[in-house]
mmCIF file of C-alpha atoms in Angstrom:
data_model
loop_
_atom_site.group_PDB
_atom_site.id
_atom_site.type_symbol
_atom_site.label_atom_id
_atom_site.label_comp_id
_atom_site.label_asym_id
_atom_site.label_seq_id
_atom_site.Cartn_x
_atom_site.Cartn_y
_atom_site.Cartn_z
ATOM 1 C CA UNK Y 1 32.406 97.380 152.932
ATOM 2 C CA UNK Y 2 32.542 100.795 151.284
ATOM 3 C CA UNK Y 3 33.417 103.285 153.984
ATOM 4 C CA UNK Y 4 34.663 106.300 152.046
ATOM 5 C CA UNK Y 5 32.611 108.359 149.609
ATOM 6 C CA UNK Y 6 34.515 109.688 146.602
ATOM 7 C CA UNK Y 7 33.848 112.351 143.978
ATOM 8 C CA UNK Y 8 35.849 112.389 140.729
ATOM 9 C CA UNK Y 9 36.264 115.759 138.996
ATOM 10 C CA UNK Y 10 38.016 115.906 135.616
ATOM 11 C CA UNK Y 11 37.067 117.494 132.300
ATOM 12 C CA UNK Y 12 38.601 114.594 130.336
ATOM 13 C CA UNK Y 13 36.222 111.611 129.913
ATOM 14 C CA UNK Y 14 39.141 109.164 129.564
ATOM 15 C CA UNK Y 15 40.693 110.370 132.827
ATOM 16 C CA UNK Y 16 37.362 110.016 134.658
ATOM 17 C CA UNK Y 17 36.893 106.510 133.237
ATOM 18 C CA UNK Y 18 40.373 105.442 134.335
ATOM 19 C CA UNK Y 19 39.883 106.774 137.883
ATOM 20 C CA UNK Y 20 36.480 105.074 138.077
ATOM 21 C CA UNK Y 21 38.084 101.797 136.983
ATOM 22 C CA UNK Y 22 40.873 102.136 139.551
ATOM 23 C CA UNK Y 23 38.367 102.976 142.282
ATOM 24 C CA UNK Y 24 36.414 99.792 141.535
ATOM 25 C CA UNK Y 25 39.512 97.825 142.558
ATOM 26 C CA UNK Y 26 39.298 99.176 146.115
ATOM 27 C CA UNK Y 27 36.272 97.895 148.071
ATOM 28 C CA UNK Y 28 36.725 100.513 150.809
ATOM 29 C CA UNK Y 29 35.599 103.282 148.440
ATOM 30 C CA UNK Y 30 32.196 104.228 147.039
ATOM 31 C CA UNK Y 31 31.949 106.476 143.982
ATOM 32 C CA UNK Y 32 29.237 109.053 144.668
ATOM 33 C CA UNK Y 33 29.591 110.910 141.374
ATOM 34 C CA UNK Y 34 31.946 111.680 138.519
ATOM 35 C CA UNK Y 35 31.699 115.126 136.968
ATOM 36 C CA UNK Y 36 33.434 117.138 134.281
ATOM 37 C CA UNK Y 37 33.742 120.518 135.986
ATOM 38 C CA UNK Y 38 34.316 122.175 139.329
ATOM 39 C CA UNK Y 39 30.936 123.923 139.399
ATOM 40 C CA UNK Y 40 29.057 120.610 139.254
ATOM 41 C CA UNK Y 41 31.421 119.193 141.863
ATOM 42 C CA UNK Y 42 30.854 122.151 144.194
ATOM 43 C CA UNK Y 43 27.101 121.512 144.066
ATOM 44 C CA UNK Y 44 27.543 117.800 144.840
ATOM 45 C CA UNK Y 45 29.918 118.535 147.729
ATOM 46 C CA UNK Y 46 27.329 120.859 149.249
ATOM 47 C CA UNK Y 47 24.470 118.381 148.809
ATOM 48 C CA UNK Y 48 26.082 115.054 149.724
ATOM 49 C CA UNK Y 49 28.566 113.661 152.188
ATOM 50 C CA UNK Y 50 31.916 113.398 150.378
ATOM 51 C CA UNK Y 51 35.098 112.167 152.063
ATOM 52 C CA UNK Y 52 37.534 112.494 149.166
ATOM 53 C CA UNK Y 53 37.710 114.400 145.884
ATOM 54 C CA UNK Y 54 39.960 113.149 143.078
ATOM 55 C CA UNK Y 55 40.500 116.518 141.455
ATOM 56 C CA UNK Y 56 42.027 117.657 138.182
ATOM 57 C CA UNK Y 57 43.562 121.149 138.155
ATOM 58 C CA UNK Y 58 43.069 122.507 134.620
ATOM 59 C CA UNK Y 59 39.352 122.630 133.846
ATOM 60 C CA UNK Y 60 37.105 125.166 132.112
ATOM 61 C CA UNK Y 61 35.321 127.871 134.126
ATOM 62 C CA UNK Y 62 36.837 127.061 137.535
ATOM 63 C CA UNK Y 63 40.156 125.370 138.266
ATOM 64 C CA UNK Y 64 40.634 122.481 140.638
ATOM 65 C CA UNK Y 65 42.783 124.718 142.836
ATOM 66 C CA UNK Y 66 39.925 127.234 143.116
ATOM 67 C CA UNK Y 67 37.519 124.445 144.007
ATOM 68 C CA UNK Y 68 39.902 123.077 146.644
ATOM 69 C CA UNK Y 69 40.106 126.533 148.230
ATOM 70 C CA UNK Y 70 36.314 126.705 148.511
ATOM 71 C CA UNK Y 71 35.279 123.331 149.904
ATOM 72 C CA UNK Y 72 35.054 122.369 153.596
ATOM 73 C CA UNK Y 73 38.350 121.270 155.115
ATOM 74 C CA UNK Y 74 36.819 117.939 156.161
ATOM 75 C CA UNK Y 75 36.633 117.012 152.466
ATOM 76 C CA UNK Y 76 40.071 115.733 151.496
ATOM 77 C CA UNK Y 77 41.620 116.200 148.062
ATOM 78 C CA UNK Y 78 43.986 114.177 145.905
ATOM 79 C CA UNK Y 79 44.996 116.187 142.848
ATOM 80 C CA UNK Y 80 45.145 114.213 139.586
ATOM 81 C CA UNK Y 81 46.797 116.326 136.922
ATOM 82 C CA UNK Y 82 49.267 116.436 134.064
ATOM 83 C CA UNK Y 83 50.752 119.668 135.464
ATOM 84 C CA UNK Y 84 53.517 119.270 138.012
ATOM 85 C CA UNK Y 85 53.934 123.045 138.459
ATOM 86 C CA UNK Y 86 50.982 123.200 140.889
ATOM 87 C CA UNK Y 87 52.348 120.609 143.322
ATOM 88 C CA UNK Y 88 53.559 123.115 145.930
ATOM 89 C CA UNK Y 89 50.251 124.984 145.880
ATOM 90 C CA UNK Y 90 48.432 121.663 146.105
ATOM 91 C CA UNK Y 91 50.248 120.686 149.251
ATOM 92 C CA UNK Y 92 49.771 124.182 150.702
ATOM 93 C CA UNK Y 93 46.050 123.455 150.339
ATOM 94 C CA UNK Y 94 46.628 120.363 152.493
ATOM 95 C CA UNK Y 95 46.070 117.908 149.644
ATOM 96 C CA UNK Y 96 46.527 114.282 150.654
ATOM 97 C CA UNK Y 97 48.552 113.604 147.518
ATOM 98 C CA UNK Y 98 49.391 114.895 144.041
ATOM 99 C CA UNK Y 99 49.226 112.360 141.219
ATOM 100 C CA UNK Y 100 50.723 113.117 137.822
ATOM 101 C CA UNK Y 101 48.995 111.785 134.690
ATOM 102 C CA UNK Y 102 49.268 109.235 133.309
ATOM 103 C CA UNK Y 103 48.583 107.687 136.724
ATOM 104 C CA UNK Y 104 49.761 104.093 137.188
ATOM 105 C CA UNK Y 105 47.462 101.861 139.267
ATOM 106 C CA UNK Y 106 50.202 101.264 141.840
ATOM 107 C CA UNK Y 107 50.644 104.998 142.434
ATOM 108 C CA UNK Y 108 46.870 105.490 142.676
ATOM 109 C CA UNK Y 109 46.562 102.714 145.271
ATOM 110 C CA UNK Y 110 49.426 104.205 147.286
ATOM 111 C CA UNK Y 111 47.640 107.584 147.384
ATOM 112 C CA UNK Y 112 44.356 105.982 148.429
ATOM 113 C CA UNK Y 113 46.041 104.061 151.252
ATOM 114 C CA UNK Y 114 47.690 107.303 152.349
ATOM 115 C CA UNK Y 115 44.223 108.888 152.483
ATOM 116 C CA UNK Y 116 42.861 105.965 154.522
ATOM 117 C CA UNK Y 117 45.768 106.172 156.960
ATOM 118 C CA UNK Y 118 44.971 109.842 157.585
ATOM 119 C CA UNK Y 119 41.166 109.472 157.754
ATOM 120 C CA UNK Y 120 38.363 107.975 159.773
ATOM 121 C CA UNK Y 121 35.454 106.751 157.681
ATOM 122 C CA UNK Y 122 32.008 108.160 158.355
ATOM 123 C CA UNK Y 123 29.210 105.724 159.102
ATOM 124 C CA UNK Y 124 26.973 104.926 156.145
ATOM 125 C CA UNK Y 125 23.211 105.048 156.709
#
């Protein structure tokens, strides 16, 4: 049963595809959308119920950090980035985890289980 709704945000198509593939391995999660920029993600977050955002940091127009600062606190974030220098800021934003690319499946699964341990799924209609 898919209890958690997830949004993937990354400007790199290969990174989005990998995260989508990893997410398919975990039946507890439902991919709501996968988008290439923070502005599209912000719209989706405001229109749909999202539990978790898998969020890149370096993207055109608006960074992942800026997006994380502007979404409701009930929406949890796991940063997925190639840039380790934003880790402290990520955790200051109460991110569940901070995954460095390339992300191994085992590390991804560990982060998702950490999210589940800290969260209560919302009922699906």
